[in-house]
Structures are given as C-alpha cells and as structure tokens.
Amino acid sequence: MTSLLAQIDSPAQLRQLERKQLDQLAIEIRELIIDQIQQTGGHISSNLGVVEL
C-alpha cells in the first residue's frame, strides 16, 4: 500500500480525501511523529494532540 502522506502536496489534496483516507493519513502522521521523536528525543504530546484535532 502506498503512503497517503507521501502523496499529499497541498491543502487542496487534503480536501479531496475521503473519510477513510483521512483516518489512514492520521495513522501515518502519528507513526511519523513517534518515529521522529524516538530518534531525536523531545516532547510528543503536543504534536499528537494536533493530529487528533
């Protein structure tokens, strides 16, 4: 399966996604944030909070 996050280049593309795709995109963003924080350290809660919004 191709990453949705890799395919998004603009807000207009986000508006074209279906609900299921938005759920998948949020999962991909969460995973990316967690992976990055594990590598560099830092606080995670505010970033994940934004994804949940």
C-alpha positions as a Python dict, from the first residue, in 0.01 Angstrom:
ca = {
    (1, 'M'): (0, 0, 0),
    (2, 'T'): (129, 346, -90),
    (3, 'S'): (162, 603, 182),
    (4, 'L'): (-104, 873, 166),
    (5, 'L'): (128, 1116, 341),
    (6, 'A'): (383, 1084, 62),
    (7, 'Q'): (115, 1178, -191),
    (8, 'I'): (-7, 1498, -21),
    (9, 'D'): (148, 1818, -157),
    (10, 'S'): (-116, 2078, -79),
    (11, 'P'): (-422, 2156, 135),
    (12, 'A'): (-637, 2111, -175),
    (13, 'Q'): (-534, 1747, -192),
    (14, 'L'): (-636, 1700, 171),
    (15, 'R'): (-984, 1833, 94),
    (16, 'Q'): (-1026, 1570, -177),
    (17, 'L'): (-965, 1275, 55),
    (18, 'E'): (-1250, 1055, 174),
    (19, 'R'): (-1316, 998, 546),
    (20, 'K'): (-1142, 658, 548),
    (21, 'Q'): (-839, 812, 382),
    (22, 'L'): (-826, 1087, 646),
    (23, 'D'): (-824, 820, 917),
    (24, 'Q'): (-537, 642, 740),
    (25, 'L'): (-350, 971, 696),
    (26, 'A'): (-381, 1044, 1069),
    (27, 'I'): (-235, 700, 1147),
    (28, 'E'): (58, 767, 915),
    (29, 'I'): (122, 1109, 1071),
    (30, 'R'): (112, 959, 1423),
    (31, 'E'): (363, 691, 1321),
    (32, 'L'): (594, 950, 1163),
    (33, 'I'): (585, 1172, 1472),
    (34, 'I'): (658, 879, 1704),
    (35, 'D'): (945, 758, 1485),
    (36, 'Q'): (1098, 1107, 1470),
    (37, 'I'): (1068, 1167, 1844),
    (38, 'Q'): (1229, 830, 1916),
    (39, 'Q'): (1527, 930, 1704),
    (40, 'T'): (1572, 1287, 1822),
    (41, 'G'): (1401, 1300, 2161),
    (42, 'G'): (1162, 1567, 2276),
    (43, 'H'): (801, 1607, 2372),
    (44, 'I'): (537, 1413, 2187),
    (45, 'S'): (203, 1508, 2340),
    (46, 'S'): (150, 1847, 2173),
    (47, 'N'): (232, 1707, 1829),
    (48, 'L'): (0, 1410, 1869),
    (49, 'G'): (-269, 1641, 2006),
    (50, 'V'): (-266, 1837, 1683),
    (51, 'V'): (-310, 1518, 1481),
    (52, 'E'): (-614, 1430, 1688),
    (53, 'L'): (-773, 1767, 1617),
}
